[in-house]
PDB file of C-alpha atoms in Angstrom:
ATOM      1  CA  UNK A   1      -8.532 -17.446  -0.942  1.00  0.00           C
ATOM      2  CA  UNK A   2     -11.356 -17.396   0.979  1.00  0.00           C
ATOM      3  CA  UNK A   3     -15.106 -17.050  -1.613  1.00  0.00           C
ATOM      4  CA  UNK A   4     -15.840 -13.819  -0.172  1.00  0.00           C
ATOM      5  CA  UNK A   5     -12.858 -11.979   1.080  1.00  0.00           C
ATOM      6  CA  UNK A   6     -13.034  -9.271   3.746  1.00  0.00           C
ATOM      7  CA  UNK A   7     -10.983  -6.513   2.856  1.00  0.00           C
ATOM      8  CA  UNK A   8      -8.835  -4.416   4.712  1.00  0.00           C
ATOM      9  CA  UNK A   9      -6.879  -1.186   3.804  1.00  0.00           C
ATOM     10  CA  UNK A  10      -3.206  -1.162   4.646  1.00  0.00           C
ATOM     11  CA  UNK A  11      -0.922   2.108   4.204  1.00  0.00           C
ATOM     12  CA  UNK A  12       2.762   1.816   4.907  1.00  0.00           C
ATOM     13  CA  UNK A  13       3.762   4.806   6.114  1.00  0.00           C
ATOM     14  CA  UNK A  14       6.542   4.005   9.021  1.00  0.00           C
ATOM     15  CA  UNK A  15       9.365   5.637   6.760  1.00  0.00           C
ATOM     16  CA  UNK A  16      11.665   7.987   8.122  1.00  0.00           C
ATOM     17  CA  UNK A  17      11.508  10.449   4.489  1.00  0.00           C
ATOM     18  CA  UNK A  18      15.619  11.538   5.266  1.00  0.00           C
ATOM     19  CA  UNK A  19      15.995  12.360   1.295  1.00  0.00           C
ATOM     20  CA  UNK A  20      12.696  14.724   1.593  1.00  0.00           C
ATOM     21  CA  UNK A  21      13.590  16.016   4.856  1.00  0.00           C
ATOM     22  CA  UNK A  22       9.863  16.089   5.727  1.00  0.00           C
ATOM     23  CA  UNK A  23       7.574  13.717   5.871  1.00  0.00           C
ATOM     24  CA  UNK A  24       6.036  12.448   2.471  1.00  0.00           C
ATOM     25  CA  UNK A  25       2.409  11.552   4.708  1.00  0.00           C
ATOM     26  CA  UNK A  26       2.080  15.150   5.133  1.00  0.00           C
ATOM     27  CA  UNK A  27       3.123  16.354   1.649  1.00  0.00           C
ATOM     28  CA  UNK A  28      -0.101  18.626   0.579  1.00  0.00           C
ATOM     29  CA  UNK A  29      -2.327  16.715  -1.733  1.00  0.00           C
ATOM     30  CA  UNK A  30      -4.986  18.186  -3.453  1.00  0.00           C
ATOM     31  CA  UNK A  31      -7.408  19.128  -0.373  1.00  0.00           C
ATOM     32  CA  UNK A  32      -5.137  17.107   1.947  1.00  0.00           C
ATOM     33  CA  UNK A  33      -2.510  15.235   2.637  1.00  0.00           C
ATOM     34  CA  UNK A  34      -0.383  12.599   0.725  1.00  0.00           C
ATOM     35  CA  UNK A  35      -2.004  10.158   3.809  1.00  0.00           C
ATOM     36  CA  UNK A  36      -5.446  11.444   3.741  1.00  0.00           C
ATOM     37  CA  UNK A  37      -5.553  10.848   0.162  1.00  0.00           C
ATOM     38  CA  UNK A  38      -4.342   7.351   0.547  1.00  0.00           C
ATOM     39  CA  UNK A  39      -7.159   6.526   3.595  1.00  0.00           C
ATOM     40  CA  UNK A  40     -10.175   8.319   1.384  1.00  0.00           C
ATOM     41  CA  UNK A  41      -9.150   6.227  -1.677  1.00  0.00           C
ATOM     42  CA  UNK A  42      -9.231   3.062   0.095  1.00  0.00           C
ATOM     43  CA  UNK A  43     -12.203   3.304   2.457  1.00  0.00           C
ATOM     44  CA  UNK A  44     -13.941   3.319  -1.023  1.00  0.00           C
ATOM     45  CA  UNK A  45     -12.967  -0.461  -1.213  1.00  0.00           C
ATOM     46  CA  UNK A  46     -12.403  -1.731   2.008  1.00  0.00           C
ATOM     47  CA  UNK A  47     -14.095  -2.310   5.021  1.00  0.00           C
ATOM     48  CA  UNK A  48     -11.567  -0.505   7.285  1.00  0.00           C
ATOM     49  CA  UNK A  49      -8.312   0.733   7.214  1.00  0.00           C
ATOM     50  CA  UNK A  50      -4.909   0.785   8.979  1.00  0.00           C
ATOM     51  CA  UNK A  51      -2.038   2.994   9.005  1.00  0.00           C
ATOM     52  CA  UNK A  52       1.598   1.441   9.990  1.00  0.00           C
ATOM     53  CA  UNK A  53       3.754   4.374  11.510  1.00  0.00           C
ATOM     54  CA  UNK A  54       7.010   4.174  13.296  1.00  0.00           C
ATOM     55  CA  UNK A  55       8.374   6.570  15.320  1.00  0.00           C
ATOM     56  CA  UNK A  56       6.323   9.026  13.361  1.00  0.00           C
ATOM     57  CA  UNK A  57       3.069   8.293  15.352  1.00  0.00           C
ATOM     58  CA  UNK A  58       2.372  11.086  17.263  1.00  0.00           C
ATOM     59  CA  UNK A  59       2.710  13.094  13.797  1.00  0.00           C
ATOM     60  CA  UNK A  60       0.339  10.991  11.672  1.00  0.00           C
ATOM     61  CA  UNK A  61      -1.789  10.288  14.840  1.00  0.00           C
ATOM     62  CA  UNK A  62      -4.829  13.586  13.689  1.00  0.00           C
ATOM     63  CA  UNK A  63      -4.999  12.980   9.851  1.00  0.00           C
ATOM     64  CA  UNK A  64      -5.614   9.114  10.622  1.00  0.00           C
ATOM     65  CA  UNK A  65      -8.293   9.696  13.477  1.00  0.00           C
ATOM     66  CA  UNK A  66      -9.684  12.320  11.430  1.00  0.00           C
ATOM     67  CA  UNK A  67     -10.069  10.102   8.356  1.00  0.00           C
ATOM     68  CA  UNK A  68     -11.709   7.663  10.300  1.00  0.00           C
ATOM     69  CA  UNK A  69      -8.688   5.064   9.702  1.00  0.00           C
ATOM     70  CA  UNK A  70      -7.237   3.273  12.403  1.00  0.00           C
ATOM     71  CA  UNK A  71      -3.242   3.473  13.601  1.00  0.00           C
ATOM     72  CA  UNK A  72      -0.426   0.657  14.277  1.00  0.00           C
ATOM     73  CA  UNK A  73       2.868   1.452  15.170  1.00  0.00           C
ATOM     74  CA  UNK A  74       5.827  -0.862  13.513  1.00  0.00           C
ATOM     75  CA  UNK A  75       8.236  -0.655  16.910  1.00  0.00           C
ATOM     76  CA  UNK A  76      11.323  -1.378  14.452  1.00  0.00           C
ATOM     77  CA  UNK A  77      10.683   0.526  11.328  1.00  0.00           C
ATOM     78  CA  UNK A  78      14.692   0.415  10.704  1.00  0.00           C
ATOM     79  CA  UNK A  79      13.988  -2.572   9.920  1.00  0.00           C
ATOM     80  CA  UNK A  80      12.614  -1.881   6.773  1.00  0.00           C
ATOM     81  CA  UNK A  81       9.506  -1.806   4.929  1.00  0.00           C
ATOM     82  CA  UNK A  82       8.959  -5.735   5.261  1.00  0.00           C
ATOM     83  CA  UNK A  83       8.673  -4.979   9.383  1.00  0.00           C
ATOM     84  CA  UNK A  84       5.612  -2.346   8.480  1.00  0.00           C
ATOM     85  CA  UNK A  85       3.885  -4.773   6.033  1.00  0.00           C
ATOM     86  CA  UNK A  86       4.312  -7.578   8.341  1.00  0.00           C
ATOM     87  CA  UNK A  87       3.131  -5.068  11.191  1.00  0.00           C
ATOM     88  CA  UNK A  88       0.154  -3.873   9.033  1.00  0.00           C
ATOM     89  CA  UNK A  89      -1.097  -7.880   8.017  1.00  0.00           C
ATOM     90  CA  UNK A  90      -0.523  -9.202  11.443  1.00  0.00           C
ATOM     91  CA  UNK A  91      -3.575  -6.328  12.265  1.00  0.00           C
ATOM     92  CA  UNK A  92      -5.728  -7.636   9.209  1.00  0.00           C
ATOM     93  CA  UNK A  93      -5.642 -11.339  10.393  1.00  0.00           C
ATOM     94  CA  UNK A  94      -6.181 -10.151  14.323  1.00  0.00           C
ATOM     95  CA  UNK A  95      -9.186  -7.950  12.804  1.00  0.00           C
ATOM     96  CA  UNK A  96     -10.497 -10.995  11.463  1.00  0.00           C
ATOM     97  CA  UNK A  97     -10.229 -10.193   8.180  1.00  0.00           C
ATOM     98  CA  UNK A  98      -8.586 -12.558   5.902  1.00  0.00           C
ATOM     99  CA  UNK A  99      -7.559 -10.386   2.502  1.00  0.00           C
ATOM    100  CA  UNK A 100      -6.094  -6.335   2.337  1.00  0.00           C
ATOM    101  CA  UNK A 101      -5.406  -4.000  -0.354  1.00  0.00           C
ATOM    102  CA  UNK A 102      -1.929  -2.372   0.214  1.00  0.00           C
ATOM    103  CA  UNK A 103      -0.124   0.861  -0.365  1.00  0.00           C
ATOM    104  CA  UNK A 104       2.977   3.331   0.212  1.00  0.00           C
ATOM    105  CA  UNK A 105       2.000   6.680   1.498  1.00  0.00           C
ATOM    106  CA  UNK A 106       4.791   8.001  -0.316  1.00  0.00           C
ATOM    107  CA  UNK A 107       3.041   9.082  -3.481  1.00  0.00           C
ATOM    108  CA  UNK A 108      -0.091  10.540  -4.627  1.00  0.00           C
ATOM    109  CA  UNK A 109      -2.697   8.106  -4.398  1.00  0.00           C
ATOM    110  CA  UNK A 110      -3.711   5.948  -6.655  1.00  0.00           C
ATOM    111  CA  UNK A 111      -7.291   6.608  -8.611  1.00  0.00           C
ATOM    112  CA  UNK A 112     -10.084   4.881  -7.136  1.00  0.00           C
ATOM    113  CA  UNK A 113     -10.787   3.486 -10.006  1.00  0.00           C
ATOM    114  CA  UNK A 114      -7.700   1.550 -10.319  1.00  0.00           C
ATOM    115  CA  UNK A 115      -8.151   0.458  -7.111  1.00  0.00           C
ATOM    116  CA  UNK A 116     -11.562  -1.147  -7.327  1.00  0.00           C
ATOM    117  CA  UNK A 117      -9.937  -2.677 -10.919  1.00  0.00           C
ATOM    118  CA  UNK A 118      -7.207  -4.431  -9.458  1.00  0.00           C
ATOM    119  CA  UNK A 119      -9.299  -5.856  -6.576  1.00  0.00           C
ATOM    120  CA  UNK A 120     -11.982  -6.820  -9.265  1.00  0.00           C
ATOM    121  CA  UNK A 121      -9.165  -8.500 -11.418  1.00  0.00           C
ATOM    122  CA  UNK A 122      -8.447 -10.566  -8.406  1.00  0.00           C
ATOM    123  CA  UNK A 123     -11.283 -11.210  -6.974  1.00  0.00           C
ATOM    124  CA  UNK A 124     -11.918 -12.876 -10.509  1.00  0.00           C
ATOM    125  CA  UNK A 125      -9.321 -14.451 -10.676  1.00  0.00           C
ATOM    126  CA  UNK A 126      -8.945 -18.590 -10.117  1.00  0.00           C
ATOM    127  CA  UNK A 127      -7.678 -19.470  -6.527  1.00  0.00           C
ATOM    128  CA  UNK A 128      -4.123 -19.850  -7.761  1.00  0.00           C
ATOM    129  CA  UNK A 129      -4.006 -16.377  -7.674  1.00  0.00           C
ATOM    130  CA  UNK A 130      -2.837 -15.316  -4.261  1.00  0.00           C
ATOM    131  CA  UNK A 131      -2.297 -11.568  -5.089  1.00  0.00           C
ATOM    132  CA  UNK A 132      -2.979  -8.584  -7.836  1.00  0.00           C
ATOM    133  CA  UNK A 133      -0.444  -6.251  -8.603  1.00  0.00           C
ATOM    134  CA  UNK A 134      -0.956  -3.204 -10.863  1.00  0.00           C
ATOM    135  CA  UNK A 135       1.332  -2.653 -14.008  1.00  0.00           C
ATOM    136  CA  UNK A 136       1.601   0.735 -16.219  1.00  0.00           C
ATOM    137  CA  UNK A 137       3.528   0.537 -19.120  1.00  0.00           C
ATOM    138  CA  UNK A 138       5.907  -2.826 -17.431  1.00  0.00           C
ATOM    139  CA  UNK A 139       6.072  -0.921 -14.414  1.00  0.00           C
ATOM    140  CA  UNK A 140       4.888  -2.715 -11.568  1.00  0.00           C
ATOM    141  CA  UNK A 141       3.865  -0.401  -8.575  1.00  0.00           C
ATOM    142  CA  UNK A 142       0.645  -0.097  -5.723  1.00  0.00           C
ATOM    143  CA  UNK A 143      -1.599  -0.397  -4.571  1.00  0.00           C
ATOM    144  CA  UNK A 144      -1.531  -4.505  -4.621  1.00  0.00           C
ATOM    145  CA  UNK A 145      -4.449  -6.681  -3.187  1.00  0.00           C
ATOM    146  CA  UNK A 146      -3.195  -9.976  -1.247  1.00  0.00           C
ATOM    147  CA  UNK A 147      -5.190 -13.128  -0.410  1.00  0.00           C
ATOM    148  CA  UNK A 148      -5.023 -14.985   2.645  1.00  0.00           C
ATOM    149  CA  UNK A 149      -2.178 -17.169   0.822  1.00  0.00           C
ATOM    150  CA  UNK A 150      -0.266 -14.018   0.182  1.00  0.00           C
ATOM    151  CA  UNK A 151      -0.562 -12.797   3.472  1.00  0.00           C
ATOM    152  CA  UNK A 152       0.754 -15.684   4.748  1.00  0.00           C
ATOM    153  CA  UNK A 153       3.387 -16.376   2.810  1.00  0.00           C
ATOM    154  CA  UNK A 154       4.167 -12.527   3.524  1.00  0.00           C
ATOM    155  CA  UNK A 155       4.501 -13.552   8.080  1.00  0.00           C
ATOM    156  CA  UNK A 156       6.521 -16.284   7.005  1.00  0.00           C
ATOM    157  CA  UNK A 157       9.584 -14.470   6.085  1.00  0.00           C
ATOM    158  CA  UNK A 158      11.761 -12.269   8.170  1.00  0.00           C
ATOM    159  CA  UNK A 159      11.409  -9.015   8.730  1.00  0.00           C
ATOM    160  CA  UNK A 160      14.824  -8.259   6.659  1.00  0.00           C
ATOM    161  CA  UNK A 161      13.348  -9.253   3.526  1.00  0.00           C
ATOM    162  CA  UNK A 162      11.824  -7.134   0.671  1.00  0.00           C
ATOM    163  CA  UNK A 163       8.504  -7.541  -0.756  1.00  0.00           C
ATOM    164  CA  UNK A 164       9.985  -8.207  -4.312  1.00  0.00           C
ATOM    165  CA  UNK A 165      11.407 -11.703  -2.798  1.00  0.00           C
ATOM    166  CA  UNK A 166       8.338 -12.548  -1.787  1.00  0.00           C
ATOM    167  CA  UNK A 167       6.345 -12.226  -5.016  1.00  0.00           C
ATOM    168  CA  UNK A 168       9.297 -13.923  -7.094  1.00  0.00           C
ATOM    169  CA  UNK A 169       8.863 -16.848  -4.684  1.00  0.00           C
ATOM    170  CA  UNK A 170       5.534 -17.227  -5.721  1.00  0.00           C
ATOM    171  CA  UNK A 171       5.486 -15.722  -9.368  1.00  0.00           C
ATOM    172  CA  UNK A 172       3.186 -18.211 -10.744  1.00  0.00           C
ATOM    173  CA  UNK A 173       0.405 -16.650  -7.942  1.00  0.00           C
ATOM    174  CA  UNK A 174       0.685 -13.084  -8.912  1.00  0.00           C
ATOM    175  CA  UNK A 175      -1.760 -11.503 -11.344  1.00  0.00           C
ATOM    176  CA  UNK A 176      -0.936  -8.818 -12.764  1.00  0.00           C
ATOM    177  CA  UNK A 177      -3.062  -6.663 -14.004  1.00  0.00           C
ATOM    178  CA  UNK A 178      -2.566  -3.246 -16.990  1.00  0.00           C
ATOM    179  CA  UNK A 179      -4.032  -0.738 -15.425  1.00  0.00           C
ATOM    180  CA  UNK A 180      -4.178   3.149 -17.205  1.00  0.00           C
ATOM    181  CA  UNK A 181      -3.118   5.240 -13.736  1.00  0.00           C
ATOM    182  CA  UNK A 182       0.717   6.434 -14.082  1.00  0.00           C
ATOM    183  CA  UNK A 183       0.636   7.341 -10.355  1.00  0.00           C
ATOM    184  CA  UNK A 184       0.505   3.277  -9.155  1.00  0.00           C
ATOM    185  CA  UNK A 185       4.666   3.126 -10.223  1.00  0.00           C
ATOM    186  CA  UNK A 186       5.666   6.686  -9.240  1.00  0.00           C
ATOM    187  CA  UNK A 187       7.827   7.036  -6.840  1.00  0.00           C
ATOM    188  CA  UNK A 188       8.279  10.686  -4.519  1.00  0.00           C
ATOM    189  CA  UNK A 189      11.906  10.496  -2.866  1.00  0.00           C
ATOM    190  CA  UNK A 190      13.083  14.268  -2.913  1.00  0.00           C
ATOM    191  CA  UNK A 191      11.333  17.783  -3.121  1.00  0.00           C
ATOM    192  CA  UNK A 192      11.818  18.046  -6.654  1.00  0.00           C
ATOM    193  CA  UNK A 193       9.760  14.634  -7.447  1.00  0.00           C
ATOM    194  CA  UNK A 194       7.597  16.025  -5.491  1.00  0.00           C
ATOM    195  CA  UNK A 195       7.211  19.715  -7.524  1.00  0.00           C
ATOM    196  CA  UNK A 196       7.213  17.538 -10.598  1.00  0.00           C
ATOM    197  CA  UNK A 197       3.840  15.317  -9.294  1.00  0.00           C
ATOM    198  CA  UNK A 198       2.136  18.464  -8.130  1.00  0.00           C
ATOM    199  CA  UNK A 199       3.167  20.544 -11.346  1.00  0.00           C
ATOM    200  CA  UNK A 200       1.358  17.395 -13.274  1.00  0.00           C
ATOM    201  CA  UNK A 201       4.464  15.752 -14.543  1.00  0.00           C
ATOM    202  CA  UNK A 202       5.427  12.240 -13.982  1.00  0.00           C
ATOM    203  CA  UNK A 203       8.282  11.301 -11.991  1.00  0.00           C
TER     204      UNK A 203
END
């Protein structure tokens, strides 16, 4: 890890949402969107950021220029989600920026607060830490900061692979770090998660 990181925001939001039936992005959040949320809470701590979208684009395309964020499309998001993170990092490195904070657009996002904590935890952290992943009651969840290690080690697999495999393979570099934000683990796959989180319940 470089001394002083350059950060860049990365939101994953390439899924195709079949169990919603709509697209989680555009989900109403608060005064926005599920997306606009997600841009807004990480401009806070990064110096730009980047939204991976798949065949959604054209769809995602206003909130993202409107939010000042910038858009990459993932050609193959049937892939999986590894082919939008690999997609999104690929974009940090040709940006020149060497570390990103990461999350799903498909949940409310997290506070800012927990975001600037887990990037302080890891930018605090010893260089054997490559990454800083955010844990609420022994739930692990987003948004996660990665190093220049972690990035790396991210390109370096194929496109077929999850994220978990990638942080098992490299256990001993992950930090992770309690944070007091139950929205980091939730997870918003059908319209009634979705009533639940916007009722105030957890999912």
């Amino acid at each position: 890890m470089a001394l002083s990181p350059s950060f860049t925001g990365v939101i994953l939001a390439a899924g195709a949402s079949s169990r919603m039936g709509r697209d989680k992005a555009l989900l109403p959040w608060r005064s926005g969107t599920f997306l606009s949320a997600a841009i807004q809470a990480l401009q806070r701590e990064t110096e730009l950021v980047i939204v991976v979208a798949g065949q959604n684009a054209s769809k995602l395309e206003p909130v993202v220029y409107a939010n000042a964020a910038f858009l990459v499309v993932n050609p193959h998001p049937e892939l999986g989600q590894m082919s939008s993170l690999q997609r999104g990092l690929e974009e940090v490195l040709n940006r020149g920026r060497d570390a990103a904070v990461v999350t799903l657009v498909d949940r409310p996002a997290p506070d800012p607060q927990t975001i600037h904590q887990v990037k302080a935890a890891f930018l605090a952290a010893g260089d054997e830490f490559w990454a800083a992943v955010p844990d609420y009651q022994g739930r692990h969840g987003h948004p996660i900061v990665v190093g220049r290690e972690m990035i790396e080690a991210f390109l370096r697999v194929p496109g077929t692979s999850t994220a978990r495999d990638v942080e098992h393979a490299h256990q001993q570099h992950i930090l992770y770090v309690s944070v007091d934000d139950p929205m980091v683990a939730v997870n918003v796959n059908t319209e009634e998660d979705y009533e639940k989180i916007r009722l105030g319940l957890t999912v």
